[in-house]
């Protein structure tokens, strides 16, 4: 919900200031519409229904993979595509993967989002509305990762404002991870931020020449500077930084590259998450299972904690780096109202 519009509307209607909090409270608890907000006068509920769209996002498409992963393509009011993914795990955990921008201004060569046109930063309301959609649809995620489209540290004001509300939605700050390409000023700000959010760093190569080839942003913030900012984050927060490392066959998965990676990461500070590469239109191929296991073994021998990311939602292009919505054809006006009936919007369980 567009909170600024809500406040403006309540002002125009000369409603007392606590109304905004009431509406927000209901919304964050997952109410499906203004009509359910029974402690508001019915006249006010009708006014709000007419004047404030319940969500800033309209659902364009919803697909479900066999593993239960759900990907939703939303459209902002100005027609920008936004994707978010809900992952459901056997132990009941539900994690929502949120987008912070429509498209991405960075141009990582292996990432599908990096190849699409950058739209704009999302507002805090648009970020929260992604989570709220899944809360209404599936009862409520308890983990959130800013690993959808975009670079969250380039839109940190909105990301932090949205994060403030996550606990009210049932997602504790300790269960929120912000993933970055290594945008150093943002890492510094996050280190000074009182909310205990987790930091994840997309590293993908330990050496500058290769990292610059994969991630042009490395020219601006090279490996040593990024890792120093992460160490500083750790010394303030005492929370391990997750290093994401996407495994690309014959590019970054060799024995010497494992040794180089281990040599720059202090095991007390960093934990490594190896990511099997999800195919996109890029020329890269994912490393074989054998190569990933050998790489992992080498890092572990050198004292690092290593996990290999479980692949989710590949068949619906919902996996890491596969979010690259084609520009939606419908406009917000044409599909408004769909957000409410999202559970019926063409989900195809494969
Ligand atoms: N811009 C931030 C947030 C996006 S997170 C960041 O880069 O961290 C998305 C994660 O998926 C990143 O670690 C990214 O490097 C990784 N990724 C991108 N393309 C991928 C692909 N095709 N397969 C697997 N992981 C990929």
mmCIF file of C-alpha atoms and ligand atoms in Angstrom:
data_model
loop_
_atom_site.group_PDB
_atom_site.id
_atom_site.type_symbol
_atom_site.label_atom_id
_atom_site.label_comp_id
_atom_site.label_asym_id
_atom_site.label_seq_id
_atom_site.Cartn_x
_atom_site.Cartn_y
_atom_site.Cartn_z
ATOM 1 C CA UNK A 1 0.000 0.000 0.000
ATOM 2 C CA UNK A 2 1.251 3.458 -0.827
ATOM 3 C CA UNK A 3 1.697 4.809 2.692
ATOM 4 C CA UNK A 4 2.189 8.407 1.555
ATOM 5 C CA UNK A 5 -1.072 8.274 -0.408
ATOM 6 C CA UNK A 6 -2.818 6.694 2.582
ATOM 7 C CA UNK A 7 -1.672 9.498 4.874
ATOM 8 C CA UNK A 8 -2.660 12.167 2.368
ATOM 9 C CA UNK A 9 -6.074 10.643 1.925
ATOM 10 C CA UNK A 10 -6.671 10.338 5.661
ATOM 11 C CA UNK A 11 -5.674 13.996 6.050
ATOM 12 C CA UNK A 12 -8.055 15.080 3.333
ATOM 13 C CA UNK A 13 -10.807 13.125 5.036
ATOM 14 C CA UNK A 14 -9.875 14.877 8.318
ATOM 15 C CA UNK A 15 -9.368 11.587 10.071
ATOM 16 C CA UNK A 16 -7.411 11.437 13.345
ATOM 17 C CA UNK A 17 -3.732 10.527 13.023
ATOM 18 C CA UNK A 18 -4.103 7.087 14.638
ATOM 19 C CA UNK A 19 -6.100 5.883 11.622
ATOM 20 C CA UNK A 20 -2.947 5.416 9.563
ATOM 21 C CA UNK A 21 -1.511 3.165 12.260
ATOM 22 C CA UNK A 22 -4.736 1.179 12.419
ATOM 23 C CA UNK A 23 -4.757 0.631 8.675
ATOM 24 C CA UNK A 24 -1.078 -0.274 8.622
ATOM 25 C CA UNK A 25 -1.575 -2.708 11.495
ATOM 26 C CA UNK A 26 -4.360 -4.552 9.673
ATOM 27 C CA UNK A 27 -2.422 -4.568 6.437
ATOM 28 C CA UNK A 28 0.740 -5.951 7.992
ATOM 29 C CA UNK A 29 -1.250 -8.689 9.685
ATOM 30 C CA UNK A 30 -2.355 -9.776 6.236
ATOM 31 C CA UNK A 31 -5.864 -8.343 5.934
ATOM 32 C CA UNK A 32 -7.036 -8.850 2.340
ATOM 33 C CA UNK A 33 -8.834 -5.497 1.954
ATOM 34 C CA UNK A 34 -10.022 -2.325 3.702
ATOM 35 C CA UNK A 35 -13.408 -3.967 4.126
ATOM 36 C CA UNK A 36 -11.991 -6.304 6.813
ATOM 37 C CA UNK A 37 -10.745 -3.439 8.985
ATOM 38 C CA UNK A 38 -13.633 -3.625 11.385
ATOM 39 C CA UNK A 39 -12.491 -0.939 13.808
ATOM 40 C CA UNK A 40 -12.724 1.710 11.068
ATOM 41 C CA UNK A 41 -16.099 3.346 10.413
ATOM 42 C CA UNK A 42 -17.709 1.675 7.405
ATOM 43 C CA UNK A 43 -17.925 5.022 5.586
ATOM 44 C CA UNK A 44 -14.155 5.382 5.901
ATOM 45 C CA UNK A 45 -13.570 1.841 4.656
ATOM 46 C CA UNK A 46 -15.602 2.660 1.566
ATOM 47 C CA UNK A 47 -13.713 5.928 0.975
ATOM 48 C CA UNK A 48 -10.355 4.201 1.278
ATOM 49 C CA UNK A 49 -11.415 1.394 -1.034
ATOM 50 C CA UNK A 50 -12.320 3.993 -3.641
ATOM 51 C CA UNK A 51 -9.245 6.173 -3.227
ATOM 52 C CA UNK A 52 -6.260 4.058 -2.171
ATOM 53 C CA UNK A 53 -5.256 0.967 -4.183
ATOM 54 C CA UNK A 54 -4.798 -1.823 -1.647
ATOM 55 C CA UNK A 55 -1.433 -2.755 -3.125
ATOM 56 C CA UNK A 56 1.124 -0.674 -5.027
ATOM 57 C CA UNK A 57 1.707 -3.769 -7.163
ATOM 58 C CA UNK A 58 -0.623 -5.612 -9.488
ATOM 59 C CA UNK A 59 -0.050 -9.301 -10.112
ATOM 60 C CA UNK A 60 0.712 -10.068 -13.739
ATOM 61 C CA UNK A 61 1.657 -13.696 -13.551
ATOM 62 C CA UNK A 62 2.133 -16.347 -10.902
ATOM 63 C CA UNK A 63 3.912 -19.635 -11.497
ATOM 64 C CA UNK A 64 4.580 -22.529 -9.192
ATOM 65 C CA UNK A 65 7.375 -25.069 -9.494
ATOM 66 C CA UNK A 66 7.157 -28.721 -8.464
ATOM 67 C CA UNK A 67 9.305 -27.976 -5.416
ATOM 68 C CA UNK A 68 6.651 -25.530 -4.164
ATOM 69 C CA UNK A 69 8.565 -22.401 -5.168
ATOM 70 C CA UNK A 70 6.235 -19.645 -6.314
ATOM 71 C CA UNK A 71 7.336 -16.821 -8.561
ATOM 72 C CA UNK A 72 5.175 -13.760 -9.023
ATOM 73 C CA UNK A 73 5.610 -11.130 -11.672
ATOM 74 C CA UNK A 74 4.163 -7.840 -10.488
ATOM 75 C CA UNK A 75 3.706 -4.564 -12.234
ATOM 76 C CA UNK A 76 4.074 -1.174 -10.541
ATOM 77 C CA UNK A 77 1.544 1.584 -11.166
ATOM 78 C CA UNK A 78 3.866 3.103 -13.760
ATOM 79 C CA UNK A 79 4.222 -0.215 -15.573
ATOM 80 C CA UNK A 80 7.575 -1.486 -14.262
ATOM 81 C CA UNK A 81 8.100 -5.225 -13.893
ATOM 82 C CA UNK A 82 9.064 -6.577 -10.471
ATOM 83 C CA UNK A 83 9.567 -10.212 -9.568
ATOM 84 C CA UNK A 84 9.539 -11.898 -6.180
ATOM 85 C CA UNK A 85 9.879 -15.537 -5.222
ATOM 86 C CA UNK A 86 8.620 -17.561 -2.275
ATOM 87 C CA UNK A 87 10.625 -20.629 -1.339
ATOM 88 C CA UNK A 88 9.066 -23.214 0.936
ATOM 89 C CA UNK A 89 11.240 -25.758 2.691
ATOM 90 C CA UNK A 90 10.469 -29.168 4.168
ATOM 91 C CA UNK A 91 10.910 -27.958 7.740
ATOM 92 C CA UNK A 92 8.146 -25.373 7.275
ATOM 93 C CA UNK A 93 10.492 -22.463 6.753
ATOM 94 C CA UNK A 94 9.306 -19.974 4.140
ATOM 95 C CA UNK A 95 11.707 -17.507 2.655
ATOM 96 C CA UNK A 96 10.751 -14.643 0.406
ATOM 97 C CA UNK A 97 13.231 -13.364 -2.148
ATOM 98 C CA UNK A 98 12.541 -9.659 -2.637
ATOM 99 C CA UNK A 99 13.430 -7.215 -5.389
ATOM 100 C CA UNK A 100 14.705 -3.763 -4.483
ATOM 101 C CA UNK A 101 14.748 -2.311 -8.011
ATOM 102 C CA UNK A 102 12.970 -2.938 -11.299
ATOM 103 C CA UNK A 103 15.846 -4.239 -13.384
ATOM 104 C CA UNK A 104 19.389 -3.506 -12.233
ATOM 105 C CA UNK A 105 21.862 -0.773 -13.192
ATOM 106 C CA UNK A 106 24.815 -3.116 -12.671
ATOM 107 C CA UNK A 107 25.848 -5.337 -15.523
ATOM 108 C CA UNK A 108 27.152 -8.577 -14.056
ATOM 109 C CA UNK A 109 27.740 -10.648 -17.161
ATOM 110 C CA UNK A 110 26.289 -13.927 -15.864
ATOM 111 C CA UNK A 111 23.061 -12.515 -14.401
ATOM 112 C CA UNK A 112 19.822 -12.277 -16.366
ATOM 113 C CA UNK A 113 18.615 -9.242 -14.417
ATOM 114 C CA UNK A 114 21.861 -7.447 -15.282
ATOM 115 C CA UNK A 115 21.076 -7.891 -18.965
ATOM 116 C CA UNK A 116 17.655 -6.245 -18.818
ATOM 117 C CA UNK A 117 17.059 -2.517 -18.858
ATOM 118 C CA UNK A 118 17.211 -0.712 -15.522
ATOM 119 C CA UNK A 119 13.852 0.762 -14.572
ATOM 120 C CA UNK A 120 14.014 2.521 -11.233
ATOM 121 C CA UNK A 121 14.351 2.100 -7.507
ATOM 122 C CA UNK A 122 11.318 0.612 -5.802
ATOM 123 C CA UNK A 123 9.643 2.487 -2.962
ATOM 124 C CA UNK A 124 9.469 1.041 0.549
ATOM 125 C CA UNK A 125 5.759 0.398 -0.049
ATOM 126 C CA UNK A 126 6.519 -1.554 -3.227
ATOM 127 C CA UNK A 127 9.063 -3.650 -1.349
ATOM 128 C CA UNK A 128 6.678 -4.388 1.526
ATOM 129 C CA UNK A 129 3.839 -5.162 -0.880
ATOM 130 C CA UNK A 130 5.878 -8.044 -2.352
ATOM 131 C CA UNK A 131 6.084 -9.623 1.093
ATOM 132 C CA UNK A 132 2.461 -8.859 1.917
ATOM 133 C CA UNK A 133 1.360 -10.585 -1.243
ATOM 134 C CA UNK A 134 2.954 -13.832 -0.066
ATOM 135 C CA UNK A 135 1.627 -13.342 3.424
ATOM 136 C CA UNK A 136 -1.901 -13.231 2.063
ATOM 137 C CA UNK A 137 -1.211 -16.060 -0.359
ATOM 138 C CA UNK A 138 0.711 -18.537 1.775
ATOM 139 C CA UNK A 139 0.336 -17.512 5.403
ATOM 140 C CA UNK A 140 3.566 -15.688 5.853
ATOM 141 C CA UNK A 141 7.235 -16.084 5.157
ATOM 142 C CA UNK A 142 9.545 -16.054 8.189
ATOM 143 C CA UNK A 143 12.764 -15.276 6.310
ATOM 144 C CA UNK A 144 13.522 -12.627 3.724
ATOM 145 C CA UNK A 145 16.449 -12.153 1.374
ATOM 146 C CA UNK A 146 17.071 -9.101 -0.776
ATOM 147 C CA UNK A 147 18.262 -11.327 -3.587
ATOM 148 C CA UNK A 148 15.691 -10.567 -6.235
ATOM 149 C CA UNK A 149 16.109 -7.966 -8.923
ATOM 150 C CA UNK A 150 18.357 -5.029 -8.283
ATOM 151 C CA UNK A 151 21.126 -3.919 -5.989
ATOM 152 C CA UNK A 152 19.650 -3.201 -2.545
ATOM 153 C CA UNK A 153 22.562 -1.023 -1.432
ATOM 154 C CA UNK A 154 21.821 1.373 -4.301
ATOM 155 C CA UNK A 155 18.332 1.826 -2.842
ATOM 156 C CA UNK A 156 19.196 1.580 0.808
ATOM 157 C CA UNK A 157 16.787 4.200 2.176
ATOM 158 C CA UNK A 158 13.779 2.320 0.863
ATOM 159 C CA UNK A 159 15.265 -1.073 1.772
ATOM 160 C CA UNK A 160 15.813 0.047 5.371
ATOM 161 C CA UNK A 161 12.396 1.676 5.618
ATOM 162 C CA UNK A 162 10.759 -1.525 4.370
ATOM 163 C CA UNK A 163 12.939 -3.614 6.692
ATOM 164 C CA UNK A 164 11.688 -1.621 9.693
ATOM 165 C CA UNK A 165 8.251 -3.144 9.081
ATOM 166 C CA UNK A 166 9.331 -6.744 8.516
ATOM 167 C CA UNK A 167 9.075 -7.828 12.178
ATOM 168 C CA UNK A 168 5.441 -6.653 12.197
ATOM 169 C CA UNK A 169 4.990 -9.045 9.299
ATOM 170 C CA UNK A 170 6.514 -11.934 11.220
ATOM 171 C CA UNK A 171 10.054 -11.689 9.844
ATOM 172 C CA UNK A 172 12.646 -10.930 12.536
ATOM 173 C CA UNK A 173 15.524 -8.691 11.483
ATOM 174 C CA UNK A 174 17.998 -11.495 12.177
ATOM 175 C CA UNK A 175 16.258 -13.486 9.473
ATOM 176 C CA UNK A 176 16.708 -10.832 6.826
ATOM 177 C CA UNK A 177 19.724 -10.900 4.516
ATOM 178 C CA UNK A 178 20.788 -8.085 2.244
ATOM 179 C CA UNK A 179 22.873 -9.244 -0.680
ATOM 180 C CA UNK A 180 25.224 -6.867 -2.446
ATOM 181 C CA UNK A 181 27.682 -6.797 -5.306
ATOM 182 C CA UNK A 182 30.018 -5.078 -2.848
ATOM 183 C CA UNK A 183 28.805 -1.474 -2.935
ATOM 184 C CA UNK A 184 31.200 -0.192 -0.286
ATOM 185 C CA UNK A 185 29.378 2.977 0.846
ATOM 186 C CA UNK A 186 26.241 0.881 1.401
ATOM 187 C CA UNK A 187 28.141 -1.760 3.387
ATOM 188 C CA UNK A 188 29.467 1.022 5.613
ATOM 189 C CA UNK A 189 25.987 2.387 6.178
ATOM 190 C CA UNK A 190 24.648 -1.059 6.937
ATOM 191 C CA UNK A 191 27.417 -1.578 9.492
ATOM 192 C CA UNK A 192 26.238 1.541 11.334
ATOM 193 C CA UNK A 193 22.575 0.530 11.129
ATOM 194 C CA UNK A 194 21.006 -0.576 14.419
ATOM 195 C CA UNK A 195 18.788 -3.271 12.848
ATOM 196 C CA UNK A 196 20.632 -6.625 13.012
ATOM 197 C CA UNK A 197 20.305 -7.403 9.316
ATOM 198 C CA UNK A 198 22.596 -9.981 7.783
ATOM 199 C CA UNK A 199 25.037 -9.056 5.048
ATOM 200 C CA UNK A 200 25.674 -11.300 2.038
ATOM 201 C CA UNK A 201 28.378 -10.478 -0.477
ATOM 202 C CA UNK A 202 28.290 -11.654 -4.077
ATOM 203 C CA UNK A 203 31.996 -12.242 -4.596
ATOM 204 C CA UNK A 204 32.270 -14.852 -7.375
ATOM 205 C CA UNK A 205 36.028 -14.400 -7.818
ATOM 206 C CA UNK A 206 38.834 -13.689 -5.362
ATOM 207 C CA UNK A 207 41.089 -12.008 -7.885
ATOM 208 C CA UNK A 208 40.481 -8.602 -9.407
ATOM 209 C CA UNK A 209 40.977 -9.279 -13.129
ATOM 210 C CA UNK A 210 38.431 -12.107 -13.221
ATOM 211 C CA UNK A 211 36.018 -10.371 -10.853
ATOM 212 C CA UNK A 212 36.086 -7.238 -13.003
ATOM 213 C CA UNK A 213 35.291 -9.347 -16.036
ATOM 214 C CA UNK A 214 32.300 -10.965 -14.315
ATOM 215 C CA UNK A 215 31.199 -7.900 -12.375
ATOM 216 C CA UNK A 216 32.207 -4.550 -13.862
ATOM 217 C CA UNK A 217 31.418 -2.866 -10.521
ATOM 218 C CA UNK A 218 34.688 -4.391 -9.311
ATOM 219 C CA UNK A 219 36.548 -1.665 -11.208
ATOM 220 C CA UNK A 220 35.056 0.798 -8.799
ATOM 221 C CA UNK A 221 35.255 -1.251 -5.605
ATOM 222 C CA UNK A 222 37.947 -3.910 -5.953
ATOM 223 C CA UNK A 223 38.121 -7.100 -3.892
ATOM 224 C CA UNK A 224 40.445 -5.844 -1.140
ATOM 225 C CA UNK A 225 38.316 -2.775 -0.466
ATOM 226 C CA UNK A 226 35.061 -4.737 -0.427
ATOM 227 C CA UNK A 227 36.432 -7.386 1.927
ATOM 228 C CA UNK A 228 37.812 -4.694 4.230
ATOM 229 C CA UNK A 229 34.331 -3.129 4.431
ATOM 230 C CA UNK A 230 32.880 -6.569 5.245
ATOM 231 C CA UNK A 231 35.450 -7.149 7.985
ATOM 232 C CA UNK A 232 34.514 -3.801 9.441
ATOM 233 C CA UNK A 233 30.829 -4.788 9.307
ATOM 234 C CA UNK A 234 31.707 -7.973 11.208
ATOM 235 C CA UNK A 235 33.706 -6.182 13.862
ATOM 236 C CA UNK A 236 30.755 -3.915 14.588
ATOM 237 C CA UNK A 237 27.978 -6.461 14.302
ATOM 238 C CA UNK A 238 29.706 -9.727 15.160
ATOM 239 C CA UNK A 239 27.623 -11.470 12.558
ATOM 240 C CA UNK A 240 29.227 -13.617 9.901
ATOM 241 C CA UNK A 241 29.121 -12.308 6.371
ATOM 242 C CA UNK A 242 27.888 -14.794 3.777
ATOM 243 C CA UNK A 243 29.985 -14.920 0.656
ATOM 244 C CA UNK A 244 28.040 -15.979 -2.417
ATOM 245 C CA UNK A 245 30.076 -17.630 -5.115
ATOM 246 C CA UNK A 246 28.342 -18.743 -8.288
ATOM 247 C CA UNK A 247 30.105 -21.768 -9.781
ATOM 248 C CA UNK A 248 30.972 -21.224 -13.449
ATOM 249 C CA UNK A 249 32.583 -24.092 -15.332
ATOM 250 C CA UNK A 250 36.194 -23.397 -16.349
ATOM 251 C CA UNK A 251 35.837 -19.783 -15.248
ATOM 252 C CA UNK A 252 36.108 -19.616 -11.447
ATOM 253 C CA UNK A 253 35.964 -23.238 -10.265
ATOM 254 C CA UNK A 254 39.579 -24.449 -10.409
ATOM 255 C CA UNK A 255 41.776 -25.687 -7.578
ATOM 256 C CA UNK A 256 44.033 -22.580 -7.570
ATOM 257 C CA UNK A 257 40.908 -20.405 -7.456
ATOM 258 C CA UNK A 258 39.670 -22.266 -4.372
ATOM 259 C CA UNK A 259 43.063 -21.698 -2.769
ATOM 260 C CA UNK A 260 42.962 -18.013 -3.701
ATOM 261 C CA UNK A 261 39.454 -17.661 -2.286
ATOM 262 C CA UNK A 262 40.391 -19.342 0.987
ATOM 263 C CA UNK A 263 43.431 -17.108 1.287
ATOM 264 C CA UNK A 264 41.366 -13.907 1.325
ATOM 265 C CA UNK A 265 38.569 -15.077 3.656
ATOM 266 C CA UNK A 266 38.962 -15.267 7.428
ATOM 267 C CA UNK A 267 36.817 -18.234 8.592
ATOM 268 C CA UNK A 268 35.744 -16.358 11.716
ATOM 269 C CA UNK A 269 34.211 -13.632 9.588
ATOM 270 C CA UNK A 270 33.077 -15.248 6.368
ATOM 271 C CA UNK A 271 30.971 -18.242 5.497
ATOM 272 C CA UNK A 272 30.831 -19.381 1.883
ATOM 273 C CA UNK A 273 27.710 -20.299 -0.032
ATOM 274 C CA UNK A 274 28.505 -21.929 -3.364
ATOM 275 C CA UNK A 275 25.736 -21.352 -5.883
ATOM 276 C CA UNK A 276 25.146 -23.828 -8.712
ATOM 277 C CA UNK A 277 24.757 -21.664 -11.803
ATOM 278 C CA UNK A 278 21.233 -21.383 -13.150
ATOM 279 C CA UNK A 279 21.203 -21.231 -16.912
ATOM 280 C CA UNK A 280 20.382 -17.890 -18.516
ATOM 281 C CA UNK A 281 20.945 -16.588 -22.018
ATOM 282 C CA UNK A 282 24.613 -15.980 -21.132
ATOM 283 C CA UNK A 283 27.469 -18.064 -22.587
ATOM 284 C CA UNK A 284 28.402 -19.435 -19.130
ATOM 285 C CA UNK A 285 27.902 -23.020 -18.091
ATOM 286 C CA UNK A 286 27.463 -24.201 -14.546
ATOM 287 C CA UNK A 287 30.221 -26.208 -12.877
ATOM 288 C CA UNK A 288 29.672 -29.943 -12.583
ATOM 289 C CA UNK A 289 28.634 -31.464 -9.284
ATOM 290 C CA UNK A 290 32.101 -32.982 -9.047
ATOM 291 C CA UNK A 291 33.812 -29.614 -9.530
ATOM 292 C CA UNK A 292 31.566 -28.012 -6.909
ATOM 293 C CA UNK A 293 32.314 -30.795 -4.408
ATOM 294 C CA UNK A 294 36.056 -30.522 -5.000
ATOM 295 C CA UNK A 295 35.942 -26.740 -4.613
ATOM 296 C CA UNK A 296 33.962 -27.074 -1.433
ATOM 297 C CA UNK A 297 36.371 -29.703 -0.070
ATOM 298 C CA UNK A 298 39.326 -27.433 -0.636
ATOM 299 C CA UNK A 299 37.688 -24.498 1.156
ATOM 300 C CA UNK A 300 36.709 -26.737 4.069
ATOM 301 C CA UNK A 301 40.229 -28.111 4.372
ATOM 302 C CA UNK A 302 41.294 -24.521 4.849
ATOM 303 C CA UNK A 303 38.867 -24.019 7.707
ATOM 304 C CA UNK A 304 35.955 -22.292 6.014
ATOM 305 C CA UNK A 305 32.312 -23.093 6.603
ATOM 306 C CA UNK A 306 30.804 -23.897 3.219
ATOM 307 C CA UNK A 307 27.294 -24.681 2.060
ATOM 308 C CA UNK A 308 26.058 -25.412 -1.426
ATOM 309 C CA UNK A 309 22.845 -23.628 -2.274
ATOM 310 C CA UNK A 310 19.893 -25.852 -2.992
ATOM 311 C CA UNK A 311 18.511 -25.026 -6.400
ATOM 312 C CA UNK A 312 14.914 -23.932 -6.267
ATOM 313 C CA UNK A 313 12.376 -23.037 -8.880
ATOM 314 C CA UNK A 314 14.633 -23.480 -11.902
ATOM 315 C CA UNK A 315 11.912 -24.747 -14.202
ATOM 316 C CA UNK A 316 9.959 -21.515 -13.757
ATOM 317 C CA UNK A 317 13.067 -19.314 -14.075
ATOM 318 C CA UNK A 318 12.644 -18.316 -10.457
ATOM 319 C CA UNK A 319 16.141 -19.258 -9.368
ATOM 320 C CA UNK A 320 18.979 -16.849 -8.549
ATOM 321 C CA UNK A 321 19.922 -14.657 -11.445
ATOM 322 C CA UNK A 322 17.010 -15.783 -13.599
ATOM 323 C CA UNK A 323 14.705 -12.893 -12.772
ATOM 324 C CA UNK A 324 14.385 -10.870 -15.930
ATOM 325 C CA UNK A 325 10.772 -10.133 -16.518
ATOM 326 C CA UNK A 326 9.871 -9.104 -19.996
ATOM 327 C CA UNK A 327 8.107 -5.745 -19.828
ATOM 328 C CA UNK A 328 4.504 -6.472 -18.989
ATOM 329 C CA UNK A 329 1.955 -5.565 -21.619
ATOM 330 C CA UNK A 330 -0.911 -4.808 -19.304
ATOM 331 C CA UNK A 331 -1.046 -1.536 -17.425
ATOM 332 C CA UNK A 332 -1.825 -1.233 -13.784
ATOM 333 C CA UNK A 333 -5.316 0.077 -14.423
ATOM 334 C CA UNK A 334 -6.242 -2.896 -16.547
ATOM 335 C CA UNK A 335 -5.300 -5.405 -13.895
ATOM 336 C CA UNK A 336 -6.054 -3.569 -10.659
ATOM 337 C CA UNK A 337 -7.898 -5.831 -8.303
ATOM 338 C CA UNK A 338 -5.889 -8.830 -9.396
ATOM 339 C CA UNK A 339 -3.611 -8.354 -6.430
ATOM 340 C CA UNK A 340 -6.466 -9.329 -4.175
ATOM 341 C CA UNK A 341 -7.303 -12.469 -6.058
ATOM 342 C CA UNK A 342 -3.685 -13.424 -6.548
ATOM 343 C CA UNK A 343 -4.258 -16.971 -5.424
ATOM 344 C CA UNK A 344 -6.360 -17.487 -8.522
ATOM 345 C CA UNK A 345 -4.143 -15.723 -11.001
ATOM 346 C CA UNK A 346 -3.070 -18.419 -13.339
ATOM 347 C CA UNK A 347 -0.767 -20.380 -11.102
ATOM 348 C CA UNK A 348 0.314 -23.461 -12.909
ATOM 349 C CA UNK A 349 1.776 -26.142 -10.730
ATOM 350 C CA UNK A 350 4.176 -27.802 -13.111
HETATM 351 N N1 LIG B 1 22.595 -7.269 -6.608
HETATM 352 C C1 LIG B 1 22.642 -8.074 -5.417
HETATM 353 C C2 LIG B 1 21.323 -8.753 -5.146
HETATM 354 C C3 LIG B 1 20.942 -9.824 -6.162
HETATM 355 S S1 LIG B 1 21.263 -11.315 -5.388
HETATM 356 C C4 LIG B 1 23.780 -9.071 -5.528
HETATM 357 O O1 LIG B 1 24.322 -9.222 -6.609
HETATM 358 O O2 LIG B 1 24.146 -9.643 -4.517
HETATM 359 C C5 LIG B 1 21.249 -12.462 -6.616
HETATM 360 C C6 LIG B 1 22.337 -13.501 -6.363
HETATM 361 O O3 LIG B 1 22.259 -14.477 -7.421
HETATM 362 C C7 LIG B 1 23.703 -12.893 -6.474
HETATM 363 O O4 LIG B 1 24.608 -13.524 -5.631
HETATM 364 C C8 LIG B 1 24.032 -13.169 -7.926
HETATM 365 O O5 LIG B 1 25.378 -13.073 -8.174
HETATM 366 C C9 LIG B 1 23.489 -14.556 -8.083
HETATM 367 N N2 LIG B 1 23.250 -14.920 -9.482
HETATM 368 C C10 LIG B 1 23.092 -14.108 -10.529
HETATM 369 N N3 LIG B 1 22.881 -14.804 -11.659
HETATM 370 C C11 LIG B 1 22.889 -16.101 -11.304
HETATM 371 C C12 LIG B 1 22.676 -17.314 -12.012
HETATM 372 N N4 LIG B 1 22.384 -17.301 -13.311
HETATM 373 N N5 LIG B 1 22.748 -18.462 -11.329
HETATM 374 C C13 LIG B 1 22.983 -18.473 -9.997
HETATM 375 N N6 LIG B 1 23.160 -17.358 -9.277
HETATM 376 C C14 LIG B 1 23.129 -16.193 -9.920
#
